[in-house]
GROMACS .gro file of C-alpha atoms in nm:
model
  221
    1MET     CA    1  19.585  25.188  14.013
    2THR     CA    2  19.857  25.473  14.056
    3GLU     CA    3  19.781  25.664  14.384
    4PHE     CA    4  19.822  26.040  14.426
    5SER     CA    5  20.159  26.074  14.624
    6LEU     CA    6  20.249  26.422  14.755
    7THR     CA    7  20.612  26.507  14.748
    8ALA     CA    8  20.739  26.802  14.955
    9ASP     CA    9  21.033  26.899  15.166
   10PHE     CA   10  20.797  27.042  15.425
   11LYS     CA   11  20.484  26.947  15.640
   12PRO     CA   12  20.154  27.129  15.696
   13THR     CA   13  20.187  27.373  15.982
   14GLY     CA   14  19.990  27.637  16.163
   15SER     CA   15  19.611  27.626  16.050
   16GLN     CA   16  19.691  27.397  15.739
   17PRO     CA   17  19.646  27.059  15.927
   18GLY     CA   18  19.302  27.167  16.054
   19ALA     CA   19  19.200  27.306  15.707
   20ILE     CA   20  19.304  26.975  15.544
   21ARG     CA   21  19.109  26.770  15.781
   22ASP     CA   22  18.802  26.986  15.760
   23LEU     CA   23  18.797  26.993  15.376
   24THR     CA   24  18.872  26.632  15.349
   25ARG     CA   25  18.564  26.552  15.586
   26GLY     CA   26  18.356  26.778  15.390
   27ILE     CA   27  18.419  26.597  15.070
   28ALA     CA   28  18.359  26.262  15.233
   29ALA     CA   29  18.036  26.395  15.372
   30GLY     CA   30  17.933  26.505  15.016
   31GLU     CA   31  17.952  26.868  15.059
   32ASN     CA   32  17.888  27.051  14.733
   33PHE     CA   33  18.063  27.369  14.830
   34GLN     CA   34  18.361  27.455  15.076
   35THR     CA   35  18.579  27.761  15.097
   36LEU     CA   36  18.930  27.780  15.187
   37LEU     CA   37  19.030  28.120  15.319
   38GLY     CA   38  19.375  28.247  15.316
   39VAL     CA   39  19.601  28.550  15.203
   40THR     CA   40  19.851  28.533  14.935
   41GLY     CA   41  20.141  28.319  15.018
   42SER     CA   42  19.977  28.125  15.307
   43GLY     CA   43  20.003  27.791  15.135
   44LYS     CA   44  19.662  27.732  14.993
   45THR     CA   45  19.801  27.527  14.699
   46PHE     CA   46  19.994  27.296  14.937
   47THR     CA   47  19.678  27.262  15.156
   48ILE     CA   48  19.464  27.154  14.849
   49ALA     CA   49  19.755  26.921  14.728
   50ASN     CA   50  19.732  26.765  15.084
   51VAL     CA   51  19.350  26.721  15.049
   52ILE     CA   52  19.400  26.563  14.702
   53GLU     CA   53  19.637  26.314  14.849
   54GLU     CA   54  19.387  26.230  15.132
   55VAL     CA   55  19.076  26.188  14.916
   56GLN     CA   56  19.260  26.010  14.609
   57LYS     CA   57  19.021  26.156  14.349
   58PRO     CA   58  19.082  26.297  13.993
   59THR     CA   59  19.086  26.685  14.055
   60LEU     CA   60  18.986  26.985  13.832
   61VAL     CA   61  19.160  27.313  13.945
   62ILE     CA   62  19.007  27.610  13.764
   63ALA     CA   63  19.186  27.950  13.750
   64HIS     CA   64  19.056  28.274  13.624
   65ASN     CA   65  19.334  28.339  13.373
   66LYS     CA   66  19.610  28.154  13.176
   67THR     CA   67  19.898  28.320  13.383
   68LEU     CA   68  19.762  28.195  13.719
   69ALA     CA   69  19.676  27.854  13.578
   70ALA     CA   70  20.038  27.822  13.449
   71GLN     CA   71  20.165  27.909  13.798
   72LEU     CA   72  19.938  27.653  13.965
   73HIS     CA   73  20.017  27.383  13.708
   74ASN     CA   74  20.386  27.431  13.787
   75GLU     CA   75  20.321  27.395  14.170
   76PHE     CA   76  20.105  27.099  14.137
   77LYS     CA   77  20.368  26.928  13.919
   78SER     CA   78  20.625  26.972  14.162
   79PHE     CA   79  20.394  26.833  14.439
   80PHE     CA   80  20.304  26.543  14.232
   81PRO     CA   81  20.590  26.431  14.010
   82ASP     CA   82  20.460  26.066  13.982
   83ASN     CA   83  20.109  26.155  13.865
   84ARG     CA   84  19.967  26.319  13.567
   85VAL     CA   85  19.933  26.692  13.618
   86GLU     CA   86  19.790  26.857  13.294
   87TYR     CA   87  19.750  27.210  13.164
   88PHE     CA   88  19.417  27.290  12.975
   89VAL     CA   89  19.357  27.650  12.867
   90SER     CA   90  19.223  27.814  12.545
   91TYR     CA   91  19.459  27.730  12.240
   92TYR     CA   92  19.380  28.066  12.070
   93ASP     CA   93  19.675  28.316  12.038
   94TYR     CA   94  19.445  28.546  11.858
   95TYR     CA   95  19.070  28.536  11.801
   96GLN     CA   96  18.853  28.767  11.608
   97PRO     CA   97  18.486  28.695  11.620
   98GLU     CA   98  18.277  28.754  11.307
   99SER     CA   99  18.111  29.106  11.309
  100TYR     CA  100  17.909  29.356  11.090
  101ILE     CA  101  17.948  29.730  11.094
  102PRO     CA  102  17.625  29.864  10.956
  103LYS     CA  103  17.750  30.226  10.906
  104ARG     CA  104  18.012  30.101  10.669
  105ASP     CA  105  17.834  29.793  10.537
  106LEU     CA  106  18.135  29.602  10.639
  107TYR     CA  107  18.136  29.237  10.726
  108ILE     CA  108  18.446  29.098  10.910
  109GLU     CA  109  18.509  28.732  10.901
  110LYS     CA  110  18.598  28.519  11.199
  111ASP     CA  111  18.974  28.468  11.225
  112ALA     CA  112  19.183  28.289  11.474
  113GLN     CA  113  19.537  28.144  11.538
  114ILE     CA  114  19.580  27.851  11.710
  115ASN     CA  115  19.892  27.768  11.943
  116PRO     CA  116  20.006  27.415  11.848
  117LYS     CA  117  20.189  27.363  12.162
  118ILE     CA  118  19.876  27.441  12.363
  119GLU     CA  119  19.658  27.233  12.145
  120GLN     CA  120  19.898  26.941  12.213
  121MET     CA  121  19.858  27.010  12.586
  122ARG     CA  122  19.487  26.986  12.557
  123LEU     CA  123  19.499  26.667  12.371
  124ALA     CA  124  19.731  26.518  12.639
  125THR     CA  125  19.477  26.637  12.902
  126THR     CA  126  19.189  26.450  12.735
  127ALA     CA  127  19.399  26.141  12.706
  128SER     CA  128  19.513  26.148  13.075
  129VAL     CA  129  19.154  26.189  13.202
  130LEU     CA  130  19.036  25.894  12.998
  131SER     CA  131  19.326  25.672  13.071
  132ARG     CA  132  19.462  25.768  13.432
  133PRO     CA  133  19.258  25.792  13.753
  134ASP     CA  134  19.563  25.979  13.909
  135THR     CA  135  19.510  26.300  13.693
  136ILE     CA  136  19.499  26.659  13.812
  137VAL     CA  137  19.385  26.921  13.555
  138VAL     CA  138  19.477  27.287  13.604
  139ALA     CA  139  19.256  27.480  13.366
  140SER     CA  140  19.111  27.827  13.273
  141VAL     CA  141  18.732  27.878  13.236
  142SER     CA  142  18.772  27.753  12.864
  143CYS     CA  143  18.726  27.381  13.019
  144ILE     CA  144  18.357  27.451  13.057
  145TYR     CA  145  18.312  27.411  12.688
  146GLY     CA  146  18.225  27.075  12.561
  147LEU     CA  147  18.497  26.848  12.401
  148GLY     CA  148  18.259  26.611  12.250
  149ASN     CA  149  18.166  26.246  12.337
  150PRO     CA  150  18.442  26.063  12.544
  151ALA     CA  151  18.344  25.740  12.366
  152ASN     CA  152  18.436  25.907  12.028
  153PHE     CA  153  18.780  26.008  12.167
  154ARG     CA  154  18.841  25.657  12.287
  155GLY     CA  155  18.739  25.520  11.944
  156MET     CA  156  19.013  25.737  11.777
  157GLY     CA  157  19.275  25.482  11.900
  158PHE     CA  158  19.380  25.130  11.923
  159GLU     CA  159  19.614  24.931  12.151
  160MET     CA  160  19.893  24.681  12.085
  161LYS     CA  161  20.149  24.520  12.306
  162VAL     CA  162  20.464  24.299  12.268
  163GLY     CA  163  20.368  23.965  12.158
  164ASP     CA  164  20.058  24.072  11.959
  165TRP     CA  165  20.015  23.940  11.605
  166MET     CA  166  19.942  24.216  11.368
  167GLN     CA  167  20.042  24.262  11.004
  168ARG     CA  168  20.232  24.583  10.920
  169ASP     CA  169  19.970  24.690  10.662
  170ASP     CA  170  19.701  24.643  10.928
  171ILE     CA  171  19.875  24.875  11.174
  172ILE     CA  172  19.933  25.128  10.885
  173ARG     CA  173  19.563  25.108  10.795
  174GLN     CA  174  19.456  25.175  11.152
  175LEU     CA  175  19.684  25.461  11.194
  176VAL     CA  176  19.538  25.622  10.878
  177ASP     CA  177  19.191  25.549  10.999
  178ILE     CA  178  19.240  25.738  11.311
  179GLN     CA  179  19.376  26.034  11.106
  180PHE     CA  180  19.748  25.989  11.138
  181GLU     CA  181  19.927  26.117  10.836
  182ARG     CA  182  20.215  25.897  10.673
  183ASN     CA  183  20.516  26.106  10.609
  184ASP     CA  184  20.841  25.915  10.588
  185ILE     CA  185  21.061  26.225  10.563
  186ASP     CA  186  20.939  26.472  10.817
  187LEU     CA  187  20.814  26.328  11.132
  188ALA     CA  188  20.604  26.545  11.351
  189SER     CA  189  20.312  26.547  11.588
  190GLY     CA  190  20.011  26.334  11.430
  191ARG     CA  191  20.230  26.172  11.171
  192PHE     CA  192  20.398  25.823  11.130
  193ARG     CA  193  20.675  25.686  10.923
  194VAL     CA  194  20.751  25.327  10.786
  195ARG     CA  195  21.098  25.183  10.739
  196GLY     CA  196  21.087  24.807  10.663
  197ASP     CA  197  20.944  24.641  10.966
  198THR     CA  198  20.965  24.943  11.209
  199ILE     CA  199  20.699  25.201  11.237
  200ASP     CA  200  20.751  25.527  11.418
  201ILE     CA  201  20.468  25.740  11.565
  202VAL     CA  202  20.428  26.067  11.717
  203PRO     CA  203  20.093  26.109  11.864
  204GLY     CA  204  19.902  26.431  11.867
  205TYR     CA  205  19.939  26.482  12.248
  206PHE     CA  206  20.304  26.349  12.289
  207SER     CA  207  20.639  26.495  12.194
  208ASN     CA  208  20.849  26.166  12.181
  209ILE     CA  209  20.868  25.910  11.914
  210ILE     CA  210  20.685  25.572  11.973
  211ARG     CA  211  20.872  25.301  11.796
  212ILE     CA  212  20.707  24.963  11.689
  213GLU     CA  213  20.936  24.687  11.578
  214LEU     CA  214  20.787  24.392  11.396
  215PHE     CA  215  20.931  24.040  11.362
  216GLY     CA  216  20.719  23.903  11.073
  217ASP     CA  217  20.362  23.955  11.197
  218GLU     CA  218  20.462  23.964  11.552
  219VAL     CA  219  20.508  24.288  11.765
  220ASP     CA  220  20.871  24.226  11.882
  221ARG     CA  221  20.939  24.565  12.077
   0.00000   0.00000   0.00000
């Protein structure tokens, strides 16, 4: 298990050590609600980062808008470079709900434009929460809406490691079953390509290419 490890060039000072101690004790005692008071620039984020390191629990940080969430995401990433710090906000760049204007007898269909980068970050968040105990999620209020059954998300995947025996066609079939698209020309998120005994994959939540090299029916690299 990877532990939360705080990295900073400074230590808690002033009222921060007491706040960290009291908040940590409150969590250990099962307190449902605690409030940390402080003016802007007083180091509340750093204080909470210290609490996270103390209690060693996956953490959800909710901000009231995307701008503040992005700021907090960057701050927590700098404090926890060796842990997973994810960004989870609404992926709509534009959203028009369906509506009806009686006076004009006009029906307006629902319309939306999804930001593919934010969609990728949301998928990365879900994957981290299900696979890493050392995850901090910084989110807007959109996180309160259901993502579906975690078991279904886990089911949309399979594992392999070096030394496993798997036929190339079986790997291709499993990738197609979990809704990957084969494209040997244009490799992008959610696609894979096959060249001989080499299979390249780009998951929906990852920017880099994962390469699988086979030697016969054995996963070589």
